[in-house]
Amino acid sequence: MTAAIKTSLMDLHGAIGNLENSVVSATAQKKKAQEDLFTVPLKSNAANDMDPKVLAGRLDSAIAKVEKLLREG
């Protein structure tokens, strides 16, 4: 396995860990927060507007490409 692939896989592993931590943190904050019925919701950013199915598809595609690379390498 080349050093570039190994570095990329380590970066991907770190990013997935960060994503998991962010999800746990956001879930905990959402449970603690009391919804205010009288305020206007904040404008959401593009990351929160992403369809989970689209994100899952992109992750599946990335995983398939990495697996193919590892089989060939």
PDB file of C-alpha atoms in Angstrom:
ATOM      1  CA  MET A   1       0.000   0.000   0.000  1.00  0.00           C
ATOM      2  CA  THR A   2       1.448   3.342  -0.970  1.00  0.00           C
ATOM      3  CA  ALA A   3       2.077   6.042   1.594  1.00  0.00           C
ATOM      4  CA  ALA A   4      -0.455   8.349  -0.089  1.00  0.00           C
ATOM      5  CA  ILE A   5      -3.232   5.772   0.162  1.00  0.00           C
ATOM      6  CA  LYS A   6      -2.345   5.014   3.768  1.00  0.00           C
ATOM      7  CA  THR A   7      -2.370   8.722   4.632  1.00  0.00           C
ATOM      8  CA  SER A   8      -5.691   9.192   2.863  1.00  0.00           C
ATOM      9  CA  LEU A   9      -7.227   6.256   4.713  1.00  0.00           C
ATOM     10  CA  MET A  10      -5.993   7.628   8.037  1.00  0.00           C
ATOM     11  CA  ASP A  11      -7.472  11.042   7.166  1.00  0.00           C
ATOM     12  CA  LEU A  12     -10.769   9.398   6.207  1.00  0.00           C
ATOM     13  CA  HIS A  13     -10.801   7.473   9.477  1.00  0.00           C
ATOM     14  CA  GLY A  14     -10.241  10.716  11.408  1.00  0.00           C
ATOM     15  CA  ALA A  15     -12.973  12.498   9.467  1.00  0.00           C
ATOM     16  CA  ILE A  16     -15.452   9.708  10.168  1.00  0.00           C
ATOM     17  CA  GLY A  17     -14.570   9.884  13.862  1.00  0.00           C
ATOM     18  CA  ASN A  18     -15.133  13.641  13.849  1.00  0.00           C
ATOM     19  CA  LEU A  19     -18.462  13.150  12.073  1.00  0.00           C
ATOM     20  CA  GLU A  20     -19.579  10.591  14.645  1.00  0.00           C
ATOM     21  CA  ASN A  21     -18.597  12.917  17.496  1.00  0.00           C
ATOM     22  CA  SER A  22     -20.467  15.798  15.878  1.00  0.00           C
ATOM     23  CA  VAL A  23     -23.612  13.708  15.514  1.00  0.00           C
ATOM     24  CA  VAL A  24     -23.465  12.660  19.177  1.00  0.00           C
ATOM     25  CA  SER A  25     -22.894  16.261  20.259  1.00  0.00           C
ATOM     26  CA  ALA A  26     -25.682  17.643  18.078  1.00  0.00           C
ATOM     27  CA  THR A  27     -28.092  14.983  19.299  1.00  0.00           C
ATOM     28  CA  ALA A  28     -27.279  15.768  22.934  1.00  0.00           C
ATOM     29  CA  GLN A  29     -27.729  19.516  22.345  1.00  0.00           C
ATOM     30  CA  LYS A  30     -31.020  18.952  20.572  1.00  0.00           C
ATOM     31  CA  LYS A  31     -32.331  16.897  23.501  1.00  0.00           C
ATOM     32  CA  LYS A  32     -31.299  19.604  25.998  1.00  0.00           C
ATOM     33  CA  ALA A  33     -32.656  22.545  24.051  1.00  0.00           C
ATOM     34  CA  GLN A  34     -36.220  23.632  24.649  1.00  0.00           C
ATOM     35  CA  GLU A  35     -37.905  24.672  21.461  1.00  0.00           C
ATOM     36  CA  ASP A  36     -39.022  28.282  21.409  1.00  0.00           C
ATOM     37  CA  LEU A  37     -42.292  28.621  19.522  1.00  0.00           C
ATOM     38  CA  PHE A  38     -42.059  32.403  19.160  1.00  0.00           C
ATOM     39  CA  THR A  39     -38.738  32.903  17.398  1.00  0.00           C
ATOM     40  CA  VAL A  40     -37.920  32.632  13.721  1.00  0.00           C
ATOM     41  CA  PRO A  41     -35.682  29.645  12.968  1.00  0.00           C
ATOM     42  CA  LEU A  42     -32.116  30.494  12.031  1.00  0.00           C
ATOM     43  CA  LYS A  43     -31.213  30.170   8.394  1.00  0.00           C
ATOM     44  CA  SER A  44     -29.871  26.666   7.935  1.00  0.00           C
ATOM     45  CA  ASN A  45     -26.599  26.056   6.189  1.00  0.00           C
ATOM     46  CA  ALA A  46     -26.077  23.756   3.225  1.00  0.00           C
ATOM     47  CA  ALA A  47     -24.552  20.974   5.351  1.00  0.00           C
ATOM     48  CA  ASN A  48     -27.792  20.604   7.313  1.00  0.00           C
ATOM     49  CA  ASP A  49     -29.906  20.661   4.149  1.00  0.00           C
ATOM     50  CA  MET A  50     -28.164  17.649   2.596  1.00  0.00           C
ATOM     51  CA  ASP A  51     -30.416  14.659   2.033  1.00  0.00           C
ATOM     52  CA  PRO A  52     -29.253  11.671   4.126  1.00  0.00           C
ATOM     53  CA  LYS A  53     -29.815   9.314   1.180  1.00  0.00           C
ATOM     54  CA  VAL A  54     -27.542  11.430  -1.024  1.00  0.00           C
ATOM     55  CA  LEU A  55     -24.866  11.497   1.679  1.00  0.00           C
ATOM     56  CA  ALA A  56     -25.146   7.727   2.177  1.00  0.00           C
ATOM     57  CA  GLY A  57     -24.789   7.204  -1.566  1.00  0.00           C
ATOM     58  CA  ARG A  58     -21.684   9.371  -1.716  1.00  0.00           C
ATOM     59  CA  LEU A  59     -20.132   7.533   1.236  1.00  0.00           C
ATOM     60  CA  ASP A  60     -20.946   4.155  -0.342  1.00  0.00           C
ATOM     61  CA  SER A  61     -19.321   5.284  -3.573  1.00  0.00           C
ATOM     62  CA  ALA A  62     -16.194   6.486  -1.745  1.00  0.00           C
ATOM     63  CA  ILE A  63     -15.958   3.210   0.182  1.00  0.00           C
ATOM     64  CA  ALA A  64     -16.305   1.190  -3.029  1.00  0.00           C
ATOM     65  CA  LYS A  65     -13.515   3.201  -4.658  1.00  0.00           C
ATOM     66  CA  VAL A  66     -11.217   2.688  -1.663  1.00  0.00           C
ATOM     67  CA  GLU A  67     -11.950  -1.059  -1.624  1.00  0.00           C
ATOM     68  CA  LYS A  68     -11.197  -1.261  -5.349  1.00  0.00           C
ATOM     69  CA  LEU A  69      -7.928   0.626  -4.831  1.00  0.00           C
ATOM     70  CA  LEU A  70      -6.921  -1.721  -2.024  1.00  0.00           C
ATOM     71  CA  ARG A  71      -7.712  -4.812  -4.106  1.00  0.00           C
ATOM     72  CA  GLU A  72      -5.609  -3.503  -6.999  1.00  0.00           C
ATOM     73  CA  GLY A  73      -2.724  -2.294  -4.798  1.00  0.00           C
TER      74      GLY A  73
END
